[in-house]
Amino acid sequence: MSEHSDEVNQIPKDGEVDGPRINNFAQKFLDELNEERGRLSSEFPICALLIEEAIERVCTTGRIPGKEYYADVYKQKPIKLAQKVFVPIKQYPKFNFTGKILGPKGNSLRRLQEETQCRIVIKGRNSIRDRVKEEEMRNSGDPRHAHLNKDLFVEISTVATPAESYARVAYALAEIRKYLVPDKNDDVAQEQLRELMEIDPKSAKQFSKSVYDQKAAPTGPSKYLNFVKQYAYQMEPNKDEESEEEYYEARIPKRAMVPAYEYTKGKKFFFLFNLKCYICTYIIIKRNDNYT
């Protein structure tokens, strides 16, 4: 079990053989399958499909597919359990599922393997960063690279006692689902962004800026405003054509606007006139009092 734990914590690099060890008997069986596949013509597509499935089974389990294997729970013999996980790459072709599963410097995948005690490998088309090397491996005809002809998927495998192996795979299936959600702003993405900020602050700032630009509202006019402008332009009459509309003058004449300084000027004159009248009246009353 210690050897298995060391194998689990390793993350395969690009081009590195990430399948199980194949013994001499299984390798001989693979050679025979490849030879028969080469002799088959296009008239037997079902036979070719069965050979492909047998080759894939040997590359996945490392054993020759033969008799049915039973789980020995009495003696608790370790078994190898493998499960493929679907990745919704066709539904969300622009989302980088591989980057989210790997995390910064592959730390997310490494922690996931250590926590679930399972070996988790990303396989399928576009699973290797170097596209040229992936194309060479795909065209090499090596059965170990046959998975590159399929869509992107995740393979979870472990070696343990029967009950323990199924428990590990079940736990890994529940945890891997968090990394298959196409959301760049969920808890997993935020945790990866904080980790990337500690490792490489410059890359973290660029990543956060790109996410903000995608979520920010556009600064230009809305589609509705553009539609209104276009409709108004279509309905606008031609300036060269004479308009047949009749214009009527208003019946009530317009009042002339009096400037503010003239209004204040007249008000001041009226105030002085009243003041003079008041003084004259006061003088006359005083004179009458003196005479009496």
PDB file of C-alpha atoms in Angstrom:
ATOM      1  CA  MET A   1       0.000   0.000   0.000  1.00  0.00           C
ATOM      2  CA  SER A   2       2.922   2.334   0.557  1.00  0.00           C
ATOM      3  CA  GLU A   3       3.982   1.947  -3.055  1.00  0.00           C
ATOM      4  CA  HIS A   4       0.483   2.826  -4.147  1.00  0.00           C
ATOM      5  CA  SER A   5       0.422   5.964  -2.027  1.00  0.00           C
ATOM      6  CA  ASP A   6       3.682   7.129  -3.593  1.00  0.00           C
ATOM      7  CA  GLU A   7       2.234   6.517  -7.037  1.00  0.00           C
ATOM      8  CA  VAL A   8      -0.940   8.425  -6.248  1.00  0.00           C
ATOM      9  CA  ASN A   9       0.827  11.642  -5.283  1.00  0.00           C
ATOM     10  CA  GLN A  10       2.684  11.872  -8.576  1.00  0.00           C
ATOM     11  CA  ILE A  11       1.232  14.011 -11.357  1.00  0.00           C
ATOM     12  CA  PRO A  12       2.244  12.804 -14.836  1.00  0.00           C
ATOM     13  CA  LYS A  13       3.885  15.339 -17.094  1.00  0.00           C
ATOM     14  CA  ASP A  14       3.177  15.919 -20.750  1.00  0.00           C
ATOM     15  CA  GLY A  15       4.131  12.879 -22.789  1.00  0.00           C
ATOM     16  CA  GLU A  16       4.796  10.751 -19.750  1.00  0.00           C
ATOM     17  CA  VAL A  17       3.170   7.322 -19.626  1.00  0.00           C
ATOM     18  CA  ASP A  18       0.358   7.709 -17.112  1.00  0.00           C
ATOM     19  CA  GLY A  19      -1.185   4.231 -17.366  1.00  0.00           C
ATOM     20  CA  PRO A  20      -0.626   1.200 -15.174  1.00  0.00           C
ATOM     21  CA  ARG A  21       2.331  -1.098 -15.545  1.00  0.00           C
ATOM     22  CA  ILE A  22       1.771  -3.748 -18.201  1.00  0.00           C
ATOM     23  CA  ASN A  23       3.478  -7.102 -17.685  1.00  0.00           C
ATOM     24  CA  ASN A  24       4.927  -9.294 -20.414  1.00  0.00           C
ATOM     25  CA  PHE A  25       1.743 -11.331 -20.900  1.00  0.00           C
ATOM     26  CA  ALA A  26      -0.415  -8.243 -21.327  1.00  0.00           C
ATOM     27  CA  GLN A  27       2.128  -6.665 -23.676  1.00  0.00           C
ATOM     28  CA  LYS A  28       2.162  -9.786 -25.822  1.00  0.00           C
ATOM     29  CA  PHE A  29      -1.627  -9.719 -25.916  1.00  0.00           C
ATOM     30  CA  LEU A  30      -1.532  -6.077 -27.025  1.00  0.00           C
ATOM     31  CA  ASP A  31       0.860  -6.907 -29.835  1.00  0.00           C
ATOM     32  CA  GLU A  32      -1.466  -9.656 -31.051  1.00  0.00           C
ATOM     33  CA  LEU A  33      -4.453  -7.313 -30.949  1.00  0.00           C
ATOM     34  CA  ASN A  34      -2.596  -4.686 -32.962  1.00  0.00           C
ATOM     35  CA  GLU A  35      -1.558  -7.303 -35.508  1.00  0.00           C
ATOM     36  CA  GLU A  36      -5.130  -8.524 -35.946  1.00  0.00           C
ATOM     37  CA  ARG A  37      -6.387  -4.972 -36.205  1.00  0.00           C
ATOM     38  CA  GLY A  38      -3.907  -4.342 -39.003  1.00  0.00           C
ATOM     39  CA  ARG A  39      -5.110  -7.404 -40.928  1.00  0.00           C
ATOM     40  CA  LEU A  40      -8.772  -6.435 -40.653  1.00  0.00           C
ATOM     41  CA  SER A  41     -10.313  -4.641 -43.588  1.00  0.00           C
ATOM     42  CA  SER A  42     -13.022  -2.002 -43.524  1.00  0.00           C
ATOM     43  CA  GLU A  43     -15.639  -4.725 -44.035  1.00  0.00           C
ATOM     44  CA  PHE A  44     -15.511  -5.663 -40.335  1.00  0.00           C
ATOM     45  CA  PRO A  45     -16.145  -2.473 -38.344  1.00  0.00           C
ATOM     46  CA  ILE A  46     -17.638  -4.303 -35.360  1.00  0.00           C
ATOM     47  CA  CYS A  47     -14.561  -6.514 -34.983  1.00  0.00           C
ATOM     48  CA  ALA A  48     -12.335  -3.451 -35.140  1.00  0.00           C
ATOM     49  CA  LEU A  49     -14.449  -1.792 -32.440  1.00  0.00           C
ATOM     50  CA  LEU A  50     -14.163  -4.833 -30.171  1.00  0.00           C
ATOM     51  CA  ILE A  51     -10.401  -4.882 -30.632  1.00  0.00           C
ATOM     52  CA  GLU A  52     -10.237  -1.179 -29.733  1.00  0.00           C
ATOM     53  CA  GLU A  53     -12.225  -1.815 -26.557  1.00  0.00           C
ATOM     54  CA  ALA A  54      -9.958  -4.722 -25.610  1.00  0.00           C
ATOM     55  CA  ILE A  55      -6.845  -2.605 -26.151  1.00  0.00           C
ATOM     56  CA  GLU A  56      -8.288   0.189 -24.044  1.00  0.00           C
ATOM     57  CA  ARG A  57      -9.206  -2.238 -21.260  1.00  0.00           C
ATOM     58  CA  VAL A  58      -5.687  -3.629 -21.136  1.00  0.00           C
ATOM     59  CA  CYS A  59      -4.155  -0.150 -21.089  1.00  0.00           C
ATOM     60  CA  THR A  60      -6.510   0.905 -18.291  1.00  0.00           C
ATOM     61  CA  THR A  61      -6.237  -2.103 -15.990  1.00  0.00           C
ATOM     62  CA  GLY A  62      -2.852  -3.504 -17.027  1.00  0.00           C
ATOM     63  CA  ARG A  63      -4.316  -6.995 -17.224  1.00  0.00           C
ATOM     64  CA  ILE A  64      -5.615  -9.291 -19.940  1.00  0.00           C
ATOM     65  CA  PRO A  65      -9.432  -9.215 -20.094  1.00  0.00           C
ATOM     66  CA  GLY A  66     -10.484 -12.766 -19.449  1.00  0.00           C
ATOM     67  CA  LYS A  67     -12.440 -14.367 -16.692  1.00  0.00           C
ATOM     68  CA  GLU A  68     -14.639 -12.314 -14.434  1.00  0.00           C
ATOM     69  CA  TYR A  69     -12.890 -11.056 -11.326  1.00  0.00           C
ATOM     70  CA  TYR A  70     -14.575 -11.341  -7.951  1.00  0.00           C
ATOM     71  CA  ALA A  71     -13.929  -9.201  -4.918  1.00  0.00           C
ATOM     72  CA  ASP A  72     -12.521 -11.288  -2.074  1.00  0.00           C
ATOM     73  CA  VAL A  73     -13.928  -9.550   0.982  1.00  0.00           C
ATOM     74  CA  TYR A  74     -13.097 -12.504   3.217  1.00  0.00           C
ATOM     75  CA  LYS A  75      -9.345 -12.246   2.723  1.00  0.00           C
ATOM     76  CA  GLN A  76      -9.548  -8.520   1.904  1.00  0.00           C
ATOM     77  CA  LYS A  77      -7.462  -8.841  -1.228  1.00  0.00           C
ATOM     78  CA  PRO A  78      -6.720  -5.468  -2.809  1.00  0.00           C
ATOM     79  CA  ILE A  79      -8.426  -4.736  -6.097  1.00  0.00           C
ATOM     80  CA  LYS A  80      -7.930  -1.999  -8.643  1.00  0.00           C
ATOM     81  CA  LEU A  81     -10.999   0.103  -9.339  1.00  0.00           C
ATOM     82  CA  ALA A  82     -11.142   2.633 -12.189  1.00  0.00           C
ATOM     83  CA  GLN A  83     -13.896   5.003 -13.235  1.00  0.00           C
ATOM     84  CA  LYS A  84     -14.074   7.496 -16.100  1.00  0.00           C
ATOM     85  CA  VAL A  85     -15.721  10.865 -15.503  1.00  0.00           C
ATOM     86  CA  PHE A  86     -17.484  12.850 -18.206  1.00  0.00           C
ATOM     87  CA  VAL A  87     -16.332  16.439 -18.786  1.00  0.00           C
ATOM     88  CA  PRO A  88     -18.955  18.777 -20.356  1.00  0.00           C
ATOM     89  CA  ILE A  89     -16.545  20.130 -22.945  1.00  0.00           C
ATOM     90  CA  LYS A  90     -19.158  20.179 -25.736  1.00  0.00           C
ATOM     91  CA  GLN A  91     -21.664  22.138 -23.664  1.00  0.00           C
ATOM     92  CA  TYR A  92     -19.028  24.684 -22.595  1.00  0.00           C
ATOM     93  CA  PRO A  93     -16.292  24.635 -25.269  1.00  0.00           C
ATOM     94  CA  LYS A  94     -14.715  27.943 -24.171  1.00  0.00           C
ATOM     95  CA  PHE A  95     -14.228  26.998 -20.523  1.00  0.00           C
ATOM     96  CA  ASN A  96     -10.803  25.714 -19.420  1.00  0.00           C
ATOM     97  CA  PHE A  97     -11.719  22.615 -17.397  1.00  0.00           C
ATOM     98  CA  THR A  98      -8.159  21.308 -17.502  1.00  0.00           C
ATOM     99  CA  GLY A  99      -6.787  24.464 -15.910  1.00  0.00           C
ATOM    100  CA  LYS A 100      -9.405  24.438 -13.163  1.00  0.00           C
ATOM    101  CA  ILE A 101      -8.754  20.789 -12.288  1.00  0.00           C
ATOM    102  CA  LEU A 102      -4.985  21.258 -12.244  1.00  0.00           C
ATOM    103  CA  GLY A 103      -4.985  24.570 -10.394  1.00  0.00           C
ATOM    104  CA  PRO A 104      -1.916  26.789  -9.873  1.00  0.00           C
ATOM    105  CA  LYS A 105       1.210  24.718 -10.563  1.00  0.00           C
ATOM    106  CA  GLY A 106      -0.933  21.551 -10.370  1.00  0.00           C
ATOM    107  CA  ASN A 107      -1.564  22.032  -6.643  1.00  0.00           C
ATOM    108  CA  SER A 108      -5.338  21.534  -6.839  1.00  0.00           C
ATOM    109  CA  LEU A 109      -5.012  18.140  -8.496  1.00  0.00           C
ATOM    110  CA  ARG A 110      -2.222  17.138  -6.121  1.00  0.00           C
ATOM    111  CA  ARG A 111      -4.277  17.979  -3.042  1.00  0.00           C
ATOM    112  CA  LEU A 112      -7.309  16.221  -4.501  1.00  0.00           C
ATOM    113  CA  GLN A 113      -5.291  13.046  -5.015  1.00  0.00           C
ATOM    114  CA  GLU A 114      -3.851  13.181  -1.509  1.00  0.00           C
ATOM    115  CA  GLU A 115      -7.247  13.792   0.063  1.00  0.00           C
ATOM    116  CA  THR A 116      -9.143  11.092  -1.842  1.00  0.00           C
ATOM    117  CA  GLN A 117      -6.182   8.653  -2.035  1.00  0.00           C
ATOM    118  CA  CYS A 118      -6.992   8.077  -5.697  1.00  0.00           C
ATOM    119  CA  ARG A 119      -5.030   8.530  -8.857  1.00  0.00           C
ATOM    120  CA  ILE A 120      -6.710  11.183 -10.989  1.00  0.00           C
ATOM    121  CA  VAL A 121      -5.557  11.663 -14.583  1.00  0.00           C
ATOM    122  CA  ILE A 122      -6.888  13.998 -17.271  1.00  0.00           C
ATOM    123  CA  LYS A 123      -7.124  12.172 -20.584  1.00  0.00           C
ATOM    124  CA  GLY A 124      -8.608  12.689 -24.003  1.00  0.00           C
ATOM    125  CA  ARG A 125      -8.294  15.336 -26.675  1.00  0.00           C
ATOM    126  CA  ASN A 126      -6.555  18.595 -25.619  1.00  0.00           C
ATOM    127  CA  SER A 127      -5.368  17.043 -22.356  1.00  0.00           C
ATOM    128  CA  ILE A 128      -1.724  17.862 -23.192  1.00  0.00           C
ATOM    129  CA  ARG A 129      -0.517  21.448 -23.287  1.00  0.00           C
ATOM    130  CA  ASP A 130       1.787  20.902 -26.259  1.00  0.00           C
ATOM    131  CA  ARG A 131      -0.639  20.421 -29.152  1.00  0.00           C
ATOM    132  CA  VAL A 132       2.084  19.405 -31.603  1.00  0.00           C
ATOM    133  CA  LYS A 133       3.325  16.683 -29.301  1.00  0.00           C
ATOM    134  CA  GLU A 134      -0.227  15.516 -28.686  1.00  0.00           C
ATOM    135  CA  GLU A 135      -0.815  15.194 -32.415  1.00  0.00           C
ATOM    136  CA  GLU A 136       2.367  13.143 -32.770  1.00  0.00           C
ATOM    137  CA  MET A 137       1.296  10.840 -29.941  1.00  0.00           C
ATOM    138  CA  ARG A 138      -2.166  10.491 -31.460  1.00  0.00           C
ATOM    139  CA  ASN A 139      -0.768   9.485 -34.848  1.00  0.00           C
ATOM    140  CA  SER A 140       1.857   7.149 -33.400  1.00  0.00           C
ATOM    141  CA  GLY A 141      -0.597   4.244 -33.143  1.00  0.00           C
ATOM    142  CA  ASP A 142       0.584   3.413 -29.629  1.00  0.00           C
ATOM    143  CA  PRO A 143      -2.329   1.825 -27.700  1.00  0.00           C
ATOM    144  CA  ARG A 144      -1.300   3.746 -24.597  1.00  0.00           C
ATOM    145  CA  HIS A 145      -2.184   6.971 -26.427  1.00  0.00           C
ATOM    146  CA  ALA A 146      -5.486   5.741 -27.856  1.00  0.00           C
ATOM    147  CA  HIS A 147      -7.389   7.903 -25.365  1.00  0.00           C
ATOM    148  CA  LEU A 148      -6.270  11.026 -27.267  1.00  0.00           C
ATOM    149  CA  ASN A 149      -8.807  10.186 -29.980  1.00  0.00           C
ATOM    150  CA  LYS A 150     -11.691  10.634 -27.536  1.00  0.00           C
ATOM    151  CA  ASP A 151     -13.210  13.712 -25.962  1.00  0.00           C
ATOM    152  CA  LEU A 152     -11.749  15.098 -22.762  1.00  0.00           C
ATOM    153  CA  PHE A 153     -12.447  12.997 -19.656  1.00  0.00           C
ATOM    154  CA  VAL A 154     -11.047  12.309 -16.196  1.00  0.00           C
ATOM    155  CA  GLU A 155      -9.996   8.851 -15.034  1.00  0.00           C
ATOM    156  CA  ILE A 156     -10.126   8.018 -11.315  1.00  0.00           C
ATOM    157  CA  SER A 157      -8.434   4.840 -10.105  1.00  0.00           C
ATOM    158  CA  THR A 158      -7.268   3.372  -6.823  1.00  0.00           C
ATOM    159  CA  VAL A 159      -5.905   0.134  -5.356  1.00  0.00           C
ATOM    160  CA  ALA A 160      -7.254  -0.948  -1.983  1.00  0.00           C
ATOM    161  CA  THR A 161      -9.503  -3.495  -0.326  1.00  0.00           C
ATOM    162  CA  PRO A 162     -12.897  -3.879  -2.017  1.00  0.00           C
ATOM    163  CA  ALA A 163     -14.895  -1.716   0.387  1.00  0.00           C
ATOM    164  CA  GLU A 164     -12.126   0.856   0.745  1.00  0.00           C
ATOM    165  CA  SER A 165     -11.587   1.175  -3.009  1.00  0.00           C
ATOM    166  CA  TYR A 166     -15.257   1.863  -3.703  1.00  0.00           C
ATOM    167  CA  ALA A 167     -15.380   4.369  -0.833  1.00  0.00           C
ATOM    168  CA  ARG A 168     -12.342   6.203  -2.200  1.00  0.00           C
ATOM    169  CA  VAL A 169     -13.739   6.385  -5.722  1.00  0.00           C
ATOM    170  CA  ALA A 170     -17.123   7.572  -4.421  1.00  0.00           C
ATOM    171  CA  TYR A 171     -15.452  10.323  -2.418  1.00  0.00           C
ATOM    172  CA  ALA A 172     -13.331  11.327  -5.422  1.00  0.00           C
ATOM    173  CA  LEU A 173     -16.425  11.510  -7.642  1.00  0.00           C
ATOM    174  CA  ALA A 174     -18.111  13.849  -5.171  1.00  0.00           C
ATOM    175  CA  GLU A 175     -15.034  16.091  -4.918  1.00  0.00           C
ATOM    176  CA  ILE A 176     -14.213  16.218  -8.621  1.00  0.00           C
ATOM    177  CA  ARG A 177     -17.660  17.629  -9.372  1.00  0.00           C
ATOM    178  CA  LYS A 178     -16.643  20.964  -7.789  1.00  0.00           C
ATOM    179  CA  TYR A 179     -13.974  21.351 -10.460  1.00  0.00           C
ATOM    180  CA  LEU A 180     -16.354  20.562 -13.335  1.00  0.00           C
ATOM    181  CA  VAL A 181     -18.653  23.526 -12.688  1.00  0.00           C
ATOM    182  CA  PRO A 182     -18.075  26.083 -15.491  1.00  0.00           C
ATOM    183  CA  ASP A 183     -17.910  29.095 -13.175  1.00  0.00           C
ATOM    184  CA  LYS A 184     -14.852  31.344 -12.887  1.00  0.00           C
ATOM    185  CA  ASN A 185     -16.111  33.052  -9.746  1.00  0.00           C
ATOM    186  CA  ASP A 186     -17.100  30.160  -7.451  1.00  0.00           C
ATOM    187  CA  ASP A 187     -15.374  29.108  -4.222  1.00  0.00           C
ATOM    188  CA  VAL A 188     -12.861  26.850  -5.996  1.00  0.00           C
ATOM    189  CA  ALA A 189     -11.845  29.581  -8.452  1.00  0.00           C
ATOM    190  CA  GLN A 190     -11.519  32.164  -5.671  1.00  0.00           C
ATOM    191  CA  GLU A 191      -9.328  29.829  -3.626  1.00  0.00           C
ATOM    192  CA  GLN A 192      -7.134  29.151  -6.653  1.00  0.00           C
ATOM    193  CA  LEU A 193      -6.872  32.895  -7.302  1.00  0.00           C
ATOM    194  CA  ARG A 194      -5.696  33.551  -3.727  1.00  0.00           C
ATOM    195  CA  GLU A 195      -3.161  30.756  -4.042  1.00  0.00           C
ATOM    196  CA  LEU A 196      -1.957  32.114  -7.375  1.00  0.00           C
ATOM    197  CA  MET A 197      -1.620  35.564  -5.787  1.00  0.00           C
ATOM    198  CA  GLU A 198       0.845  34.110  -3.288  1.00  0.00           C
ATOM    199  CA  ILE A 199       2.794  32.204  -5.939  1.00  0.00           C
ATOM    200  CA  ASP A 200       2.716  34.670  -8.852  1.00  0.00           C
ATOM    201  CA  PRO A 201       1.005  38.014  -8.105  1.00  0.00           C
ATOM    202  CA  LYS A 202       1.436  39.302 -11.661  1.00  0.00           C
ATOM    203  CA  SER A 203      -0.382  36.351 -13.240  1.00  0.00           C
ATOM    204  CA  ALA A 204      -3.106  36.560 -10.596  1.00  0.00           C
ATOM    205  CA  LYS A 205      -3.771  40.224 -11.415  1.00  0.00           C
ATOM    206  CA  GLN A 206      -3.997  39.473 -15.127  1.00  0.00           C
ATOM    207  CA  PHE A 207      -6.387  36.583 -14.479  1.00  0.00           C
ATOM    208  CA  SER A 208      -8.638  38.628 -12.188  1.00  0.00           C
ATOM    209  CA  LYS A 209      -8.665  41.497 -14.705  1.00  0.00           C
ATOM    210  CA  SER A 210      -9.720  39.174 -17.528  1.00  0.00           C
ATOM    211  CA  VAL A 211     -12.533  37.754 -15.396  1.00  0.00           C
ATOM    212  CA  TYR A 212     -13.713  41.274 -14.490  1.00  0.00           C
ATOM    213  CA  ASP A 213     -13.693  42.374 -18.131  1.00  0.00           C
ATOM    214  CA  GLN A 214     -15.864  39.420 -19.084  1.00  0.00           C
ATOM    215  CA  LYS A 215     -18.385  40.100 -16.319  1.00  0.00           C
ATOM    216  CA  ALA A 216     -18.414  43.917 -16.591  1.00  0.00           C
ATOM    217  CA  ALA A 217     -21.242  45.594 -18.437  1.00  0.00           C
ATOM    218  CA  PRO A 218     -20.454  47.084 -21.853  1.00  0.00           C
ATOM    219  CA  THR A 219     -19.708  50.796 -21.935  1.00  0.00           C
ATOM    220  CA  GLY A 220     -21.265  51.447 -25.355  1.00  0.00           C
ATOM    221  CA  PRO A 221     -24.929  52.112 -26.123  1.00  0.00           C
ATOM    222  CA  SER A 222     -27.363  49.309 -25.614  1.00  0.00           C
ATOM    223  CA  LYS A 223     -28.900  47.307 -28.406  1.00  0.00           C
ATOM    224  CA  TYR A 224     -32.264  48.911 -27.721  1.00  0.00           C
ATOM    225  CA  LEU A 225     -30.825  52.412 -28.146  1.00  0.00           C
ATOM    226  CA  ASN A 226     -29.169  51.423 -31.416  1.00  0.00           C
ATOM    227  CA  PHE A 227     -32.463  49.989 -32.625  1.00  0.00           C
ATOM    228  CA  VAL A 228     -34.319  53.204 -31.770  1.00  0.00           C
ATOM    229  CA  LYS A 229     -31.737  55.307 -33.598  1.00  0.00           C
ATOM    230  CA  GLN A 230     -31.891  53.082 -36.641  1.00  0.00           C
ATOM    231  CA  TYR A 231     -35.693  53.154 -36.682  1.00  0.00           C
ATOM    232  CA  ALA A 232     -35.744  56.947 -36.323  1.00  0.00           C
ATOM    233  CA  TYR A 233     -33.289  57.298 -39.199  1.00  0.00           C
ATOM    234  CA  GLN A 234     -35.517  55.164 -41.414  1.00  0.00           C
ATOM    235  CA  MET A 235     -38.611  57.193 -40.529  1.00  0.00           C
ATOM    236  CA  GLU A 236     -36.901  60.595 -41.028  1.00  0.00           C
ATOM    237  CA  PRO A 237     -38.248  62.357 -44.182  1.00  0.00           C
ATOM    238  CA  ASN A 238     -35.979  63.361 -46.989  1.00  0.00           C
ATOM    239  CA  LYS A 239     -34.725  66.935 -46.681  1.00  0.00           C
ATOM    240  CA  ASP A 240     -34.782  67.470 -50.452  1.00  0.00           C
ATOM    241  CA  GLU A 241     -38.514  66.937 -50.669  1.00  0.00           C
ATOM    242  CA  GLU A 242     -40.731  69.872 -49.774  1.00  0.00           C
ATOM    243  CA  SER A 243     -42.911  69.393 -46.783  1.00  0.00           C
ATOM    244  CA  GLU A 244     -46.634  69.738 -47.350  1.00  0.00           C
ATOM    245  CA  GLU A 245     -47.443  70.612 -43.755  1.00  0.00           C
ATOM    246  CA  GLU A 246     -49.206  73.971 -43.135  1.00  0.00           C
ATOM    247  CA  TYR A 247     -47.981  76.267 -40.409  1.00  0.00           C
ATOM    248  CA  TYR A 248     -50.424  78.531 -38.497  1.00  0.00           C
ATOM    249  CA  GLU A 249     -49.529  81.659 -36.600  1.00  0.00           C
ATOM    250  CA  ALA A 250     -50.600  81.966 -33.020  1.00  0.00           C
ATOM    251  CA  ARG A 251     -53.736  84.065 -32.388  1.00  0.00           C
ATOM    252  CA  ILE A 252     -52.431  85.561 -29.125  1.00  0.00           C
ATOM    253  CA  PRO A 253     -49.585  87.986 -29.832  1.00  0.00           C
ATOM    254  CA  LYS A 254     -46.388  87.374 -28.030  1.00  0.00           C
ATOM    255  CA  ARG A 255     -45.613  89.629 -25.099  1.00  0.00           C
ATOM    256  CA  ALA A 256     -42.395  91.557 -25.244  1.00  0.00           C
ATOM    257  CA  MET A 257     -39.991  90.605 -22.535  1.00  0.00           C
ATOM    258  CA  VAL A 258     -39.079  93.573 -20.329  1.00  0.00           C
ATOM    259  CA  PRO A 259     -35.442  93.553 -19.267  1.00  0.00           C
ATOM    260  CA  ALA A 260     -34.818  93.330 -15.582  1.00  0.00           C
ATOM    261  CA  TYR A 261     -32.955  96.647 -15.324  1.00  0.00           C
ATOM    262  CA  GLU A 262     -35.907  98.607 -16.852  1.00  0.00           C
ATOM    263  CA  TYR A 263     -38.294  97.059 -14.360  1.00  0.00           C
ATOM    264  CA  THR A 264     -36.104  98.040 -11.431  1.00  0.00           C
ATOM    265  CA  LYS A 265     -35.647 101.516 -12.935  1.00  0.00           C
ATOM    266  CA  GLY A 266     -39.401 102.180 -13.083  1.00  0.00           C
ATOM    267  CA  LYS A 267     -39.904 100.818  -9.613  1.00  0.00           C
ATOM    268  CA  LYS A 268     -37.290 103.216  -8.245  1.00  0.00           C
ATOM    269  CA  PHE A 269     -38.965 106.227  -9.926  1.00  0.00           C
ATOM    270  CA  PHE A 270     -42.351 105.308  -8.480  1.00  0.00           C
ATOM    271  CA  PHE A 271     -40.841 105.070  -5.010  1.00  0.00           C
ATOM    272  CA  LEU A 272     -39.259 108.568  -5.243  1.00  0.00           C
ATOM    273  CA  PHE A 273     -42.494 110.090  -6.513  1.00  0.00           C
ATOM    274  CA  ASN A 274     -44.441 108.708  -3.574  1.00  0.00           C
ATOM    275  CA  LEU A 275     -41.783 109.951  -1.183  1.00  0.00           C
ATOM    276  CA  LYS A 276     -42.040 113.514  -2.554  1.00  0.00           C
ATOM    277  CA  CYS A 277     -45.818 113.472  -2.244  1.00  0.00           C
ATOM    278  CA  TYR A 278     -45.559 112.353   1.328  1.00  0.00           C
ATOM    279  CA  ILE A 279     -43.106 115.159   2.203  1.00  0.00           C
ATOM    280  CA  CYS A 280     -45.294 117.817   0.582  1.00  0.00           C
ATOM    281  CA  THR A 281     -48.352 116.597   2.439  1.00  0.00           C
ATOM    282  CA  TYR A 282     -46.461 116.661   5.712  1.00  0.00           C
ATOM    283  CA  ILE A 283     -45.283 120.283   5.136  1.00  0.00           C
ATOM    284  CA  ILE A 284     -48.802 121.452   4.319  1.00  0.00           C
ATOM    285  CA  ILE A 285     -50.202 119.872   7.465  1.00  0.00           C
ATOM    286  CA  LYS A 286     -47.532 121.501   9.622  1.00  0.00           C
ATOM    287  CA  ARG A 287     -48.211 124.941   8.151  1.00  0.00           C
ATOM    288  CA  ASN A 288     -51.911 124.627   8.825  1.00  0.00           C
ATOM    289  CA  ASP A 289     -51.164 123.758  12.433  1.00  0.00           C
ATOM    290  CA  ASN A 290     -48.987 126.843  12.850  1.00  0.00           C
ATOM    291  CA  TYR A 291     -51.650 129.150  11.494  1.00  0.00           C
ATOM    292  CA  THR A 292     -54.223 127.788  13.831  1.00  0.00           C
TER     293      THR A 292
END
